[in-house]
Tab-separated table of C-alpha atoms in Angstrom:
chain	number	residue	atom	x	y	z
A	141	MET	CA	108.750	-20.462	52.032
A	142	PRO	CA	113.008	-20.373	52.027
A	143	TRP	CA	113.335	-23.915	51.095
A	144	PHE	CA	111.644	-23.481	48.346
A	145	VAL	CA	113.763	-20.743	47.358
A	146	ALA	CA	116.848	-22.871	47.632
A	147	LEU	CA	115.661	-25.205	45.195
A	148	ALA	CA	114.800	-22.809	42.686
A	149	LEU	CA	117.847	-20.980	42.693
A	150	LEU	CA	119.601	-24.275	42.140
A	151	VAL	CA	116.949	-25.839	39.596
A	152	VAL	CA	116.135	-22.645	37.113
A	153	PRO	CA	120.346	-22.480	36.577
A	154	ILE	CA	120.668	-26.276	35.822
A	155	ALA	CA	117.272	-26.271	33.504
A	156	GLU	CA	118.309	-23.346	32.425
A	157	ILE	CA	121.310	-23.976	31.448
A	158	PHE	CA	119.828	-27.734	29.161
A	159	VAL	CA	117.271	-25.414	27.304
A	160	ILE	CA	119.697	-23.975	26.174
A	161	ILE	CA	122.118	-26.778	25.374
A	162	GLN	CA	119.119	-28.565	23.771
A	163	VAL	CA	118.456	-25.073	21.144
A	164	GLY	CA	121.707	-25.038	20.243
A	165	GLN	CA	122.198	-28.757	19.579
A	166	VAL	CA	119.031	-27.540	17.260
A	167	ILE	CA	119.497	-24.702	15.879
A	168	GLY	CA	123.756	-24.443	15.930
A	169	GLY	CA	125.831	-22.512	18.783
A	170	TRP	CA	126.340	-18.829	17.314
A	171	PRO	CA	122.484	-18.768	16.568
A	172	THR	CA	121.188	-19.473	20.112
A	173	VAL	CA	123.656	-17.398	21.680
A	174	ALA	CA	122.271	-14.211	18.824
A	175	LEU	CA	118.263	-15.567	19.687
A	176	LEU	CA	119.312	-15.084	23.592
A	177	LEU	CA	120.950	-11.223	22.909
A	178	VAL	CA	118.200	-10.438	21.143
A	179	GLU	CA	115.375	-11.247	23.837
A	180	SER	CA	117.425	-9.201	25.875
A	181	ALA	CA	117.151	-7.057	23.878
A	182	PHE	CA	113.499	-6.652	22.408
A	183	GLY	CA	113.139	-7.695	26.542
A	184	ALA	CA	114.803	-4.087	27.570
A	185	TRP	CA	112.835	-2.386	25.005
A	186	LEU	CA	109.956	-4.430	26.503
A	187	ILE	CA	110.737	-2.580	29.907
A	188	LYS	CA	111.549	0.481	28.783
A	189	ARG	CA	108.047	1.113	27.211
A	190	GLU	CA	105.698	-0.937	29.622
A	191	GLY	CA	107.752	0.896	32.893
A	192	ARG	CA	106.928	4.408	31.379
A	193	ARG	CA	103.741	3.456	31.069
A	194	ALA	CA	102.482	1.584	34.366
A	195	TRP	CA	104.646	5.118	36.229
A	196	ARG	CA	101.792	7.655	34.123
A	197	ALA	CA	98.828	4.836	34.912
A	198	LEU	CA	100.137	4.955	39.049
A	199	GLN	CA	100.891	8.511	38.782
A	200	SER	CA	97.351	9.280	37.610
A	201	SER	CA	95.215	6.831	40.105
A	202	PHE	CA	97.447	9.594	42.665
A	203	GLU	CA	96.614	12.254	40.565
A	204	THR	CA	92.820	11.167	40.878
A	205	GLY	CA	93.115	9.864	44.752
A	206	LYS	CA	91.847	6.218	43.712
A	207	MET	CA	93.730	3.953	44.988
A	208	PRO	CA	96.253	2.553	42.602
A	209	GLY	CA	96.348	-1.367	43.698
A	210	ARG	CA	96.318	-2.341	39.760
A	211	GLU	CA	98.800	-0.626	39.149
A	212	LEU	CA	100.556	-1.295	41.272
A	213	ALA	CA	100.589	-4.905	40.923
A	214	ASP	CA	101.837	-3.905	36.775
A	215	ALA	CA	104.514	-2.165	38.263
A	216	ALA	CA	105.835	-4.875	40.259
A	217	LEU	CA	104.630	-7.920	37.225
A	218	VAL	CA	107.050	-5.276	34.455
A	219	LEU	CA	110.061	-4.977	37.014
A	220	VAL	CA	110.118	-8.533	37.993
A	221	GLY	CA	109.480	-9.339	34.505
A	222	GLY	CA	111.771	-6.873	33.806
A	223	THR	CA	114.298	-8.694	35.958
A	224	LEU	CA	113.225	-12.483	34.191
A	225	LEU	CA	113.942	-10.619	30.162
A	226	LEU	CA	117.485	-9.621	31.173
A	227	THR	CA	118.317	-13.040	32.872
A	228	PRO	CA	119.692	-14.716	30.156
A	229	GLY	CA	117.932	-18.177	28.841
A	230	PHE	CA	114.654	-19.238	28.082
A	231	ILE	CA	112.821	-20.416	30.795
A	232	THR	CA	113.293	-17.500	32.637
A	233	ASP	CA	112.414	-15.780	29.365
A	234	ILE	CA	109.146	-17.278	29.156
A	235	PHE	CA	107.939	-16.105	32.180
A	236	GLY	CA	109.174	-12.827	32.144
A	237	PHE	CA	107.377	-11.965	28.815
A	238	PHE	CA	104.141	-13.238	30.512
A	239	PHE	CA	104.770	-10.584	33.349
A	240	VAL	CA	105.718	-7.860	30.523
A	241	LEU	CA	103.275	-8.339	27.615
A	242	PRO	CA	100.139	-5.974	28.164
A	243	PHE	CA	98.439	-8.982	27.037
A	244	THR	CA	99.009	-11.708	29.783
A	245	ARG	CA	99.648	-9.197	32.600
A	246	PRO	CA	95.965	-9.858	33.621
A	247	LEU	CA	96.544	-12.677	33.752
A	248	ALA	CA	99.726	-12.642	35.881
A	249	ARG	CA	97.739	-10.174	37.706
A	250	ARG	CA	94.784	-12.669	39.214
A	251	ALA	CA	97.275	-15.066	39.700
A	252	MET	CA	99.492	-13.450	41.794
A	253	THR	CA	96.845	-11.445	43.768
A	254	ALA	CA	95.530	-14.530	44.131
A	255	PHE	CA	98.799	-16.005	45.088
A	256	PHE	CA	99.281	-12.993	48.246
A	257	SER	CA	94.582	-13.160	49.133
A	258	ARG	CA	95.850	-16.645	50.704
A	259	ARG	CA	99.176	-15.916	52.091
A	260	VAL	CA	97.353	-13.084	53.867
A	261	THR	CA	94.450	-15.556	54.991
A	262	THR	CA	97.359	-17.759	55.956
A	263	GLN	CA	99.040	-14.745	58.063
A	264	LEU	CA	96.936	-13.690	59.456
A	265	GLY	CA	93.670	-16.127	59.824
A	266	THR	CA	90.120	-16.242	58.647
A	267	PRO	CA	88.918	-13.075	58.072
A	268	GLY	CA	85.960	-11.391	60.317
A	269	LEU	CA	87.615	-14.077	63.145
A	270	GLY	CA	88.810	-10.821	65.674
A	271	THR	CA	92.713	-11.708	64.232
A	272	PHE	CA	94.664	-9.522	65.974
A	273	ILE	CA	97.978	-8.093	65.356
A	274	PRO	CA	99.673	-5.345	67.175
A	275	GLY	CA	101.617	-2.304	65.496
A	276	PRO	CA	104.180	-0.775	66.132
A	277	GLY	CA	103.562	2.207	68.071
A	278	THR	CA	101.676	2.843	71.934
A	279	PRO	CA	98.552	2.620	71.963
A	280	GLY	CA	96.002	5.081	72.957
A	281	PRO	CA	95.868	8.631	72.713
A	282	GLN	CA	99.052	10.631	71.577
A	283	ARG	CA	100.086	13.563	74.611
A	284	PRO	CA	100.401	16.673	72.458
A	285	THR	CA	104.478	17.873	72.741
A	286	ASN	CA	104.642	21.910	74.095
A	287	ASP	CA	107.547	22.587	71.748
A	288	VAL	CA	107.291	26.157	70.743
A	289	ILE	CA	108.972	27.139	67.267
A	290	GLN	CA	109.619	30.637	67.277
A	291	GLY	CA	109.691	32.364	63.362
A	292	GLU	CA	107.704	35.260	61.734
A	293	VAL	CA	104.727	34.563	59.967
A	294	ILE	CA	105.148	36.160	57.012
A	295	ASP	CA	101.478	37.702	54.538
A	296	PRO	CA	102.552	36.451	50.823
A	297	GLU	CA	99.948	39.551	50.024
A	298	LYS	CA	102.238	41.850	51.358
A	299	LYS	CA	105.109	41.765	49.643
């Protein structure tokens, strides 16, 4: 995976510059700059709106006590999409809008879930075959400590 990231960091800026030059040749230099600025401003507004919406949904799921899987995925997609929208260029804007827009985000969420499910299965082994990965800490029951904390109990009803 690190080679893929290095390749992307090299290829994406070159592709962005190429696309910006091509768009500039078709519509002109200043309109291209204006389009990039308008896309960034619209992206910033959209991130603010969708970020608030994702945060409220995340808080609501915590308050109701349900597992916030979908809400966490949406928040992650808004964060990644927002970063892509604020990066100048048309290619990153396309992916950024795909992650941030509410009507395309479910498709991105499904793709992200499938990608990470494959990664987890690859890392942990086939489910149900007894793959064990030890975690931090010591196995077995924890012994209570003999720490005594001095203090005074205050009854709230006797104030």
